[in-house]
CSV table of C-alpha atoms and ligand atoms in Angstrom, one decimal:
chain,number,residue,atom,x,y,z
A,211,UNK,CA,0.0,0.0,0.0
A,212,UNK,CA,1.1,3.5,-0.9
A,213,UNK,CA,0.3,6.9,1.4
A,214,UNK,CA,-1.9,9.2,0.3
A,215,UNK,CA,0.1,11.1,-2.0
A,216,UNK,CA,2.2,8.2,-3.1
A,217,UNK,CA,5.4,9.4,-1.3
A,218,UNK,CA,7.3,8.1,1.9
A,219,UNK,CA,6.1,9.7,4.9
A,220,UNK,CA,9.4,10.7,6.6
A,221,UNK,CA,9.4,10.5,10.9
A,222,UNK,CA,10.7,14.2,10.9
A,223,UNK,CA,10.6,17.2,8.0
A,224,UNK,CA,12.3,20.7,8.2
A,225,UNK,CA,9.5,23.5,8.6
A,226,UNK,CA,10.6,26.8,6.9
A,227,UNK,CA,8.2,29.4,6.9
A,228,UNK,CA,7.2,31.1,3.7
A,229,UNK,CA,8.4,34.8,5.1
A,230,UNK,CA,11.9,33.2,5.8
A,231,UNK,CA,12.8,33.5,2.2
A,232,UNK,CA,12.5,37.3,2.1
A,233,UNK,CA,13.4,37.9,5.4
A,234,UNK,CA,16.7,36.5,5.2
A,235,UNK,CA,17.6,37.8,2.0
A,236,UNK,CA,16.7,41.0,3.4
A,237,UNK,CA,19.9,40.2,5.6
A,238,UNK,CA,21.7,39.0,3.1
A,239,UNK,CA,20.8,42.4,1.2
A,240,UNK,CA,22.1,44.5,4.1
A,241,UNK,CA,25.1,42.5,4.3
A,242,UNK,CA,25.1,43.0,8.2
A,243,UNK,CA,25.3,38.9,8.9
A,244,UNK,CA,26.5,38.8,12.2
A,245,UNK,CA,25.1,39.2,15.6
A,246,UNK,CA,22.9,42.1,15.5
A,247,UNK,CA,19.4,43.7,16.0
A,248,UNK,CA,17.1,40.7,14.4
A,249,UNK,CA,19.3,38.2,17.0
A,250,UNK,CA,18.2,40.6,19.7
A,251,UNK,CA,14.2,40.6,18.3
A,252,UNK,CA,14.2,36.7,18.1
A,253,UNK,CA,15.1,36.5,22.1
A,254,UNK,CA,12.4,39.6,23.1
A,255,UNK,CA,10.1,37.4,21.0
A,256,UNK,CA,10.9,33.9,22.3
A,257,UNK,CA,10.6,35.5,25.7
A,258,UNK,CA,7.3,36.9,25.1
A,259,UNK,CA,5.7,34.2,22.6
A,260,UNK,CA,7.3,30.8,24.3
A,261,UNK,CA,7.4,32.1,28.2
A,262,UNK,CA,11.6,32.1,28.0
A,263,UNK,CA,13.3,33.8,30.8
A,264,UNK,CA,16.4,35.3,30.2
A,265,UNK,CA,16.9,33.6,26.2
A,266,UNK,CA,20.5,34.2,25.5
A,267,UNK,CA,20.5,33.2,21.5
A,268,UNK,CA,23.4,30.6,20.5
A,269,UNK,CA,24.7,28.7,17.8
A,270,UNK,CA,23.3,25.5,18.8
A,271,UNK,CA,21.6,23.6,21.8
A,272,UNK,CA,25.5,21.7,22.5
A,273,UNK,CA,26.8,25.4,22.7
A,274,UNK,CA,23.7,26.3,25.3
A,275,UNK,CA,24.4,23.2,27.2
A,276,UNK,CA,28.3,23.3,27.3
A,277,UNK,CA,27.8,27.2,28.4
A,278,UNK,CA,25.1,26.1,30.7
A,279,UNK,CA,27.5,23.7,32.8
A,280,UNK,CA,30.6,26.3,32.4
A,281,UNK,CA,28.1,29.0,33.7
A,282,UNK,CA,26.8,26.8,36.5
A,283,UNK,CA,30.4,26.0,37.6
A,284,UNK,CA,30.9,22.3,36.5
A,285,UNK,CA,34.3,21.6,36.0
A,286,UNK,CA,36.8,19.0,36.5
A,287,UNK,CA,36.1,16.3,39.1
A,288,UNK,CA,31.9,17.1,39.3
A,289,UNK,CA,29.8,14.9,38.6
A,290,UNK,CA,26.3,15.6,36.4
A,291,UNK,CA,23.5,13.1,37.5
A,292,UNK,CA,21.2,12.7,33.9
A,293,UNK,CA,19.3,9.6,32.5
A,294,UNK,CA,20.7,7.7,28.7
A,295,UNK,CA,18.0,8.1,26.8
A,296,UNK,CA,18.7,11.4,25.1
A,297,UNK,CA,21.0,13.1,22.2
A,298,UNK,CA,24.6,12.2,23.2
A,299,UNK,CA,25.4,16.0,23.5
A,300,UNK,CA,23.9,16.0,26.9
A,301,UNK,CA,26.5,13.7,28.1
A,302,UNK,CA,29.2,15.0,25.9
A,303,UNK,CA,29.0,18.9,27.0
A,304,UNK,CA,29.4,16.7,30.8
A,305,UNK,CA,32.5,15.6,29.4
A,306,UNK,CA,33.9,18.4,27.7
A,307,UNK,CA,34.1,20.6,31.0
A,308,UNK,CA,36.5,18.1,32.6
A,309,UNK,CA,32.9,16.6,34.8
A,310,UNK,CA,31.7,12.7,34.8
A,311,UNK,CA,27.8,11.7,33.5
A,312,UNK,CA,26.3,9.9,36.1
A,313,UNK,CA,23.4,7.9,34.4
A,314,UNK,CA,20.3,7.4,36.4
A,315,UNK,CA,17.2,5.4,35.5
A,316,UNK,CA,14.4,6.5,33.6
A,317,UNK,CA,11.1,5.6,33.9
A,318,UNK,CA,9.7,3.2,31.4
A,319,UNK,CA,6.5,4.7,30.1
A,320,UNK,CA,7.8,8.3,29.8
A,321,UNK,CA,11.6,7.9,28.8
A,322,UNK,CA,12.1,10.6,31.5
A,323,UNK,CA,14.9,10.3,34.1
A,324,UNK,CA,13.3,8.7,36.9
A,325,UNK,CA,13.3,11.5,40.5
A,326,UNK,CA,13.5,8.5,42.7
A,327,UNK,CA,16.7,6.9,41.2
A,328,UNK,CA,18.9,10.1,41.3
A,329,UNK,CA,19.6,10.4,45.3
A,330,UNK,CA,21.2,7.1,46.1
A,331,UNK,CA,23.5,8.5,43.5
A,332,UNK,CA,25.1,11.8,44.3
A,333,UNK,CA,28.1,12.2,45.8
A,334,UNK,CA,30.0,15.1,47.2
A,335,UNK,CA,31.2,15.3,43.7
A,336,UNK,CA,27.9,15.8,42.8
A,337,UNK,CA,27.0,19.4,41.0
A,338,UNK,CA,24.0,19.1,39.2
A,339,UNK,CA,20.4,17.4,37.9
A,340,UNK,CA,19.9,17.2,33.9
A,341,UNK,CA,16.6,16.6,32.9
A,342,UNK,CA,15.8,15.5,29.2
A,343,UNK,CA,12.3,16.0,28.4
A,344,UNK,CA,12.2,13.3,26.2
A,345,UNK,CA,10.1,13.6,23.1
A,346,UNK,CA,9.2,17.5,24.8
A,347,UNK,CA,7.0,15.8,27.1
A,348,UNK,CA,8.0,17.6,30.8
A,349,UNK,CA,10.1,15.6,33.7
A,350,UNK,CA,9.2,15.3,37.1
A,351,UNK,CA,10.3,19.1,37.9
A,352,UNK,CA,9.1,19.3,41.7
A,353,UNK,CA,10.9,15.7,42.7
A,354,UNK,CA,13.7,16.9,40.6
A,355,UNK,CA,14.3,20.5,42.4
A,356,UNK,CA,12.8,18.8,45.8
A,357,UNK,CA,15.8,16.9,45.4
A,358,UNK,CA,18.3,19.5,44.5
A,359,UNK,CA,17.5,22.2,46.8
A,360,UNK,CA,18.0,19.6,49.3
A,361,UNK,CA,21.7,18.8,48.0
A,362,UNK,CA,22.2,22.0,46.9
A,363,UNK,CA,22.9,21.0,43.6
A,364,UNK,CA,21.6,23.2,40.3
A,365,UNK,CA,19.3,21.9,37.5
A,366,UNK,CA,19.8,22.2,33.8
A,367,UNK,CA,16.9,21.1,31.6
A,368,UNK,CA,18.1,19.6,28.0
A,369,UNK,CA,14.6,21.3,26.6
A,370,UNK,CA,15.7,20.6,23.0
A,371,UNK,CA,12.6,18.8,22.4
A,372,UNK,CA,10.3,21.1,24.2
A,373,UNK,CA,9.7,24.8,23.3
A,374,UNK,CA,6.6,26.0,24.1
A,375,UNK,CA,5.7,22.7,26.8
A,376,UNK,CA,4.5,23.6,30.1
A,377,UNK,CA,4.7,22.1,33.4
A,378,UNK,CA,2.1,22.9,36.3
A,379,UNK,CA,1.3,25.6,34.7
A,380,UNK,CA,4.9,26.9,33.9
A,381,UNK,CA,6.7,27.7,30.0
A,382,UNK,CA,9.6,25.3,29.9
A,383,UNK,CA,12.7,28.1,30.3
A,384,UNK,CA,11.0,29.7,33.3
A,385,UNK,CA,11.8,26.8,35.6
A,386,UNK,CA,15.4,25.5,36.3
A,387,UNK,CA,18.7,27.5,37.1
A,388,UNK,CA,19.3,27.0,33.0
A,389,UNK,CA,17.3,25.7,30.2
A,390,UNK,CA,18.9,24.6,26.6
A,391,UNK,CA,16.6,24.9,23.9
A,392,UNK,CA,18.1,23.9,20.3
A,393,UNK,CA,16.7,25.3,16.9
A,394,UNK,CA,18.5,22.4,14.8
A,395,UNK,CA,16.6,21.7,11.4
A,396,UNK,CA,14.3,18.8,12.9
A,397,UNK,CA,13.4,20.8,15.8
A,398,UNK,CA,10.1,22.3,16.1
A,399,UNK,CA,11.5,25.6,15.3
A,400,UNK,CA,14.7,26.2,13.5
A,401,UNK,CA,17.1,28.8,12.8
A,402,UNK,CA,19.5,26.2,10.5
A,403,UNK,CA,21.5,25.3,13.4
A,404,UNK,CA,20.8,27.2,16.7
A,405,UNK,CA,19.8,27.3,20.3
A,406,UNK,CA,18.6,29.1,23.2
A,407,UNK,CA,20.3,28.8,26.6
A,408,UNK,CA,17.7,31.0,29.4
A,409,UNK,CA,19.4,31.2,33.1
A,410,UNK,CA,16.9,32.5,35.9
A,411,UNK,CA,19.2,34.5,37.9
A,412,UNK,CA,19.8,37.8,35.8
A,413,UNK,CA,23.4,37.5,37.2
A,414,UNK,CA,24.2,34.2,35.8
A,415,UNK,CA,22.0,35.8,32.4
A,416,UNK,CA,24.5,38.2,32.0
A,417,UNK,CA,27.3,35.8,32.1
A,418,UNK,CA,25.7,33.9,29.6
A,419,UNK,CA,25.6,37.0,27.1
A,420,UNK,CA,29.4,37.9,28.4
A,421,UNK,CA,30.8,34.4,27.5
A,422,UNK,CA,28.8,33.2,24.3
A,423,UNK,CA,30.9,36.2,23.0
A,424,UNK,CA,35.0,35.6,24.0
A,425,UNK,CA,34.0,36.6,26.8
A,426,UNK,CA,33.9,40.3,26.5
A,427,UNK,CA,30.5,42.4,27.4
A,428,UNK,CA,29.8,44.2,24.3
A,429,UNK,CA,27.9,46.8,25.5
A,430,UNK,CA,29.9,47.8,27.8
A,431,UNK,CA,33.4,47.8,26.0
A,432,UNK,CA,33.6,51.0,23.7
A,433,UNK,CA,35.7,51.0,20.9
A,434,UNK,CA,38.5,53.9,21.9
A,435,UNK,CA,40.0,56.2,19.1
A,436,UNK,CA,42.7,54.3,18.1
A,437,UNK,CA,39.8,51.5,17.4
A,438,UNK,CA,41.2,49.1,19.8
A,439,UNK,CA,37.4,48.0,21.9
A,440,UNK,CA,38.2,48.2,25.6
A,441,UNK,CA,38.0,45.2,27.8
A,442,UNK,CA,39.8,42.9,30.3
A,443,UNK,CA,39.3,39.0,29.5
A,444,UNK,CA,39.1,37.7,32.8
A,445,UNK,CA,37.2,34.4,32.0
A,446,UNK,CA,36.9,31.9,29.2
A,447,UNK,CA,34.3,32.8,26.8
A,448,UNK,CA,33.5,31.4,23.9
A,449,UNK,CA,32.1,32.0,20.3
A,450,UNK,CA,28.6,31.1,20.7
A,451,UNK,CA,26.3,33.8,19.5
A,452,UNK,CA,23.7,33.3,17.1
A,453,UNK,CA,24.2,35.6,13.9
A,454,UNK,CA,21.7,37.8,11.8
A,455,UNK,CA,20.7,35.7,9.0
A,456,UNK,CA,20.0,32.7,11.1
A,457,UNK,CA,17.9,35.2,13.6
A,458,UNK,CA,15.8,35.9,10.6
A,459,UNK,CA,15.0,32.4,9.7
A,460,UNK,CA,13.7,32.2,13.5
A,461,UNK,CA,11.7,35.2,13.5
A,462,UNK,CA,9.7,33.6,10.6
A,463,UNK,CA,9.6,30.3,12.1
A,464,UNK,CA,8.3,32.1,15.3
A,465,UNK,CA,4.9,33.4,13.1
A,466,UNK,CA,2.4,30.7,13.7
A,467,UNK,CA,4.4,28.8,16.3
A,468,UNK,CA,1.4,28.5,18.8
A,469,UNK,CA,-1.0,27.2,15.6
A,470,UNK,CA,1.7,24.7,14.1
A,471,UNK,CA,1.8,23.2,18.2
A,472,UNK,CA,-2.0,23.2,18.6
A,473,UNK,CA,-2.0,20.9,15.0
A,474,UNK,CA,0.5,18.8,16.3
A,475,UNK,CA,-1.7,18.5,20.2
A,476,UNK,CA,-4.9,17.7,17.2
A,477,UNK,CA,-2.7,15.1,14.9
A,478,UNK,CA,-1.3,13.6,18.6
A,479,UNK,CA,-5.0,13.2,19.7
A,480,UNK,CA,-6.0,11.5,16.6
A,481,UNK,CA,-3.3,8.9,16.9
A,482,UNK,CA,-3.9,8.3,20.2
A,483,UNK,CA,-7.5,7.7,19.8
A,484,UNK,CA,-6.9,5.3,16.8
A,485,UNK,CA,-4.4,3.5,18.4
A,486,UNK,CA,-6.1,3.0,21.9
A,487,UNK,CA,-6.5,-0.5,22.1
A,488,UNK,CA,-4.6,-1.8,19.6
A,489,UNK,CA,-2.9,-5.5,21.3
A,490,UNK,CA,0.7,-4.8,20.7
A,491,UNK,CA,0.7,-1.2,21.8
A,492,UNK,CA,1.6,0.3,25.2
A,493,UNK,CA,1.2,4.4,25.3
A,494,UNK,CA,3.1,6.8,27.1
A,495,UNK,CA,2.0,8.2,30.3
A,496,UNK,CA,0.9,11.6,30.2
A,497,UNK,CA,-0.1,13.5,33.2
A,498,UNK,CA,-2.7,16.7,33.1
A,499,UNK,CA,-0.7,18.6,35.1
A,500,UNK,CA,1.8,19.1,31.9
A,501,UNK,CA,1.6,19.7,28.3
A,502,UNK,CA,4.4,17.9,26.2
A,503,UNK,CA,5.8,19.7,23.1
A,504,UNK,CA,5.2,16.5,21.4
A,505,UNK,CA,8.4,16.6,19.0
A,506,UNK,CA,8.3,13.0,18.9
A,507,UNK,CA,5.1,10.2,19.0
A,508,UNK,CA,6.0,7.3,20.4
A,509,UNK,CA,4.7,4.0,22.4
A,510,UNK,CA,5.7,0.7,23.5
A,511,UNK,CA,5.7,-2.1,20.5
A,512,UNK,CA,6.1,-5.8,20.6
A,513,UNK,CA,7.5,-7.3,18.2
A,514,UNK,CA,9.1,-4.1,16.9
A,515,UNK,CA,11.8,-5.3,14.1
A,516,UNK,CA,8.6,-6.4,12.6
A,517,UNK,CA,6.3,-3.0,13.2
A,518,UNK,CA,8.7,-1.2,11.8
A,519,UNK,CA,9.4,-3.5,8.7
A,520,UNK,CA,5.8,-3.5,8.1
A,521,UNK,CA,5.6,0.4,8.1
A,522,UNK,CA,8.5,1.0,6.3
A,523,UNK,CA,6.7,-1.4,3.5
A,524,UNK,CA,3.8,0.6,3.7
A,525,UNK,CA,5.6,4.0,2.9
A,526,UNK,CA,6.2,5.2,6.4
A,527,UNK,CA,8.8,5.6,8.8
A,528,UNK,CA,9.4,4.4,12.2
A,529,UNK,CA,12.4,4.9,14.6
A,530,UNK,CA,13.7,4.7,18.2
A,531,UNK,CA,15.2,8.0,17.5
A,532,UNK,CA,17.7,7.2,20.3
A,533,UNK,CA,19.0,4.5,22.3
A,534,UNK,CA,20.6,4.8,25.8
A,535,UNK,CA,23.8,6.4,24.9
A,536,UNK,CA,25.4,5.2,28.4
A,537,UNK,CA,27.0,2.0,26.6
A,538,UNK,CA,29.7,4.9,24.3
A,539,UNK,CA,33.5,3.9,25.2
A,540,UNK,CA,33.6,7.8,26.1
A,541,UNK,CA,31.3,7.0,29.2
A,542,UNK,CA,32.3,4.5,30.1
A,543,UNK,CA,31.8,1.9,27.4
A,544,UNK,CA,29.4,-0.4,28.9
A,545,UNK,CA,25.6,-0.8,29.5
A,546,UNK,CA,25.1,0.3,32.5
A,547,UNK,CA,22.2,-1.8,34.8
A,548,UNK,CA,19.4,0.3,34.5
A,549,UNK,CA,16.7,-2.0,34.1
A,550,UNK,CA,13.7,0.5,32.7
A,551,UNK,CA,16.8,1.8,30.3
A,552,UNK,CA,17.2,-1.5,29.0
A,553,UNK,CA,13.3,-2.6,28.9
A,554,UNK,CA,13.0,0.8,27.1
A,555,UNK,CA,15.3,0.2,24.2
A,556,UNK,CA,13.9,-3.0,23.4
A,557,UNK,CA,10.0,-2.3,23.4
A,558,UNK,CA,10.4,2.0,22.3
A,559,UNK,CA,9.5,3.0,18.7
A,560,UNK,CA,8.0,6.4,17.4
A,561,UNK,CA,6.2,7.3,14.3
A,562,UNK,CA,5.8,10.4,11.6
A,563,UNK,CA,5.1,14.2,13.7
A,564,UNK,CA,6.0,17.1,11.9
A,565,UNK,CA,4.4,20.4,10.2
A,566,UNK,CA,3.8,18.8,7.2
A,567,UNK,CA,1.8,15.6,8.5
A,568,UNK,CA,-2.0,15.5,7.4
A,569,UNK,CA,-4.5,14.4,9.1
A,570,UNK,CA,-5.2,12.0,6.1
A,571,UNK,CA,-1.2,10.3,6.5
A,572,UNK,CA,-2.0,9.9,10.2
A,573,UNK,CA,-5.5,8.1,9.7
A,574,UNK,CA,-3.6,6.1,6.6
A,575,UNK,CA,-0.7,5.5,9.2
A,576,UNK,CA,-3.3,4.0,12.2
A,577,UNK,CA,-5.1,1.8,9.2
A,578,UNK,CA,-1.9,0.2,9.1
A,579,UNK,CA,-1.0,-0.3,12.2
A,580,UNK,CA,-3.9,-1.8,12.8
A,581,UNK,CA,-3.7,-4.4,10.1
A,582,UNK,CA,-1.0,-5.9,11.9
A,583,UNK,CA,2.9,-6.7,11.8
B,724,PLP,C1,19.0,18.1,19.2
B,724,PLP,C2,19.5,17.8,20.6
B,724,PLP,C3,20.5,18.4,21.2
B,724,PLP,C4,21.6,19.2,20.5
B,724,PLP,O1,21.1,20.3,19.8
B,724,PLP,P1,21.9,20.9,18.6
B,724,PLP,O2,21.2,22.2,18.3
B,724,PLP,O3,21.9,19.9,17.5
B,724,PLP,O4,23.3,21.1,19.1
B,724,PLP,C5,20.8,18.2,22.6
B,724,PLP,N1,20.0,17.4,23.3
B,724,PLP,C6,18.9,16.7,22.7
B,724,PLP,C7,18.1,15.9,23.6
B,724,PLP,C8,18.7,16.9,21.4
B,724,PLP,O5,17.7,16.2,20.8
């Protein structure tokens, strides 16, 4: 069987808005690429549009994480407590500031690290909590910060998969000491490559604009007449800014964010409902109190070599996305014994959700899922 259409129905596209085109050659026509006015629209509007505190723009969600755990302090010898089942840049940023991932267990029907295996495992070495929203549906945030505050250790939330998801109430990027949003081109909203890092304390915010930049405050280093700019380097910075022409690409992606994520609640609602009680099929959990970005859809499968085989012969795609990345040589090199880790990546799978989806591929996609695999 063919999908309506006759073509492939990918498990991710790239959304470009129309506008983009003539907004960033408008850039491109001013010849001012670099970090300028448009980079500072796209954070006043990601503040007032997706509930961001503090959005510092960047180059990509890596740089916002790495710049998150320099900011926060991590360094050599600390130790970051955050579950496998993410991107491996979450553990990698760990790594490049000298600190140790610390995997914890996730829970098996949200993919989310699991608040009552992180405390048996800190140490005095012990600096901070990540939390992976997996899929952009929210973590445990009150267990989580119950349990820092109480070890004084800071939280950094790997939001790449949830812009615009709220928890109790709350915009993901108004909750944790730091937030890392990425705008990579499978991301719900893309700037190319991109990200956002937002830090609550306007202290640590600044820091954030200081060192995404070498280092040096711009604002407040004046060019002198020779044309030398005045500053003392005091810190490492780094060169992490997002630029102009990127900026604009975001800006256009920003115009009908909140009706592109109220499709994707609609299409997410219709799969669920179609695939309610299909035998072979274990949902998510999803709690009221929290409203999941829902970048990814995806359920428990048996037999899935098989689901996905059958799919993929039906014109559509299915994927784990990611595995547990605690078994890379660079953490350690081994599976680690986390038993809802390892009952995860047997039984996960997740299936088409993007901006281009129909609500004719989805109710094609559930026919065939319920013929069987
Ligand atoms: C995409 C992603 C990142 C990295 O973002 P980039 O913008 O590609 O650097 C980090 N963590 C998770 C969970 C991701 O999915």
């Amino acid at each position: 069987m063919l999908p309506p259409g006759g073509s492939f129905i990918p498990l991710f596209t790239t959304f470009v808005h129309p506008s983009a085109q003539q907004r960033v050659a408008a850039v491109l026509q001013s010849t001012f690429l670099s970090e300028g006015k448009l980079v500072k629209e796209f954070e006043t509007r990601l503040a007032a549009e997706l509930g961001m505190v503090n959005p510092a723009a960047l180059n990509s969600g890596t740089s916002a994480l790495h710049l998150a755990l320099e900011v926060a302090g991590v360094g050599v010898g600390n130790e970051v407590i955050l579950a496998p089942q993410t991107f491996i840049a979450s553990a990698l940023t760990v790594v490049q500031v000298g600190a140790k991932p610390v995997f914890a267990d996730i829970q098996y029907n949200t993919g989310n690290i699991d608040p009552t295996d992180i405390e048996h495992r800190i140490t005095p070495r012990t600096k901070a909590i990540m939390a992976v929203h997996w899929g952009g549906y929210p973590c445990d945030m009150v267990e989580i910060k119950a349990i820092a505050k109480k070890h004084n250790l800071l939280v950094i939330e790997d939001a790449a998969h949830s812009p615009g998801a709220t928890y109790q109430g709350q915009h993901i990027g108004s909750i944790s000491d730091f937030t890392c949003f990425s705008f990579q081109a499978i991301k719900h909203l893309t700037t190319g490559d991109g990200g956002a890092l937002c830090a609550l304390d306007p202290e640590k915010a600044r820091e954030v604009f200081r060192r995404r930049w070498f280092g040096i405050d711009r604002a407040n280093s004046p060019t002198n007449e020779v044309g030398e700019r005045e500053y003392d380097l005091f810190d490492v910075g780094y060169k992490y800014h997002l630029n102009d022409y990127s900026a604009a690409l975001g800006l256009a992606n920003l115009d009908g964010f909140q009706e592109r994520m109220t499709r994707r609640r609609t299409l997410v609602e219709q799969y669920k409902e179609g695939l309610q009680k299909v035998p072979g099929i274990t949902h998510f959990e999803r709690k009221t109190d929290r409203e999941s970005a829902h970048w990814l859809f995806g359920f428990h499968v048996e037999n899935r070599l098989q689901f996905i085989r059958a799919l993929k012969g039906n014109g559509i795609a299915a994927s784990v996305v990611h595995d547990g990345i605690d078994n890379n040589t660079l953490f350690g090199g081994k599976r680690s014994e986390l038993s809802n880790q390892r009952r995860f990546d047997e039984t996960q799978i997740h299936i088409p959700l993007h901006d281009d989806l129909t609500s004719e591929q989805v109710a094609y996609i559930i026919d065939v899922i319920k013929q069987g695999w």
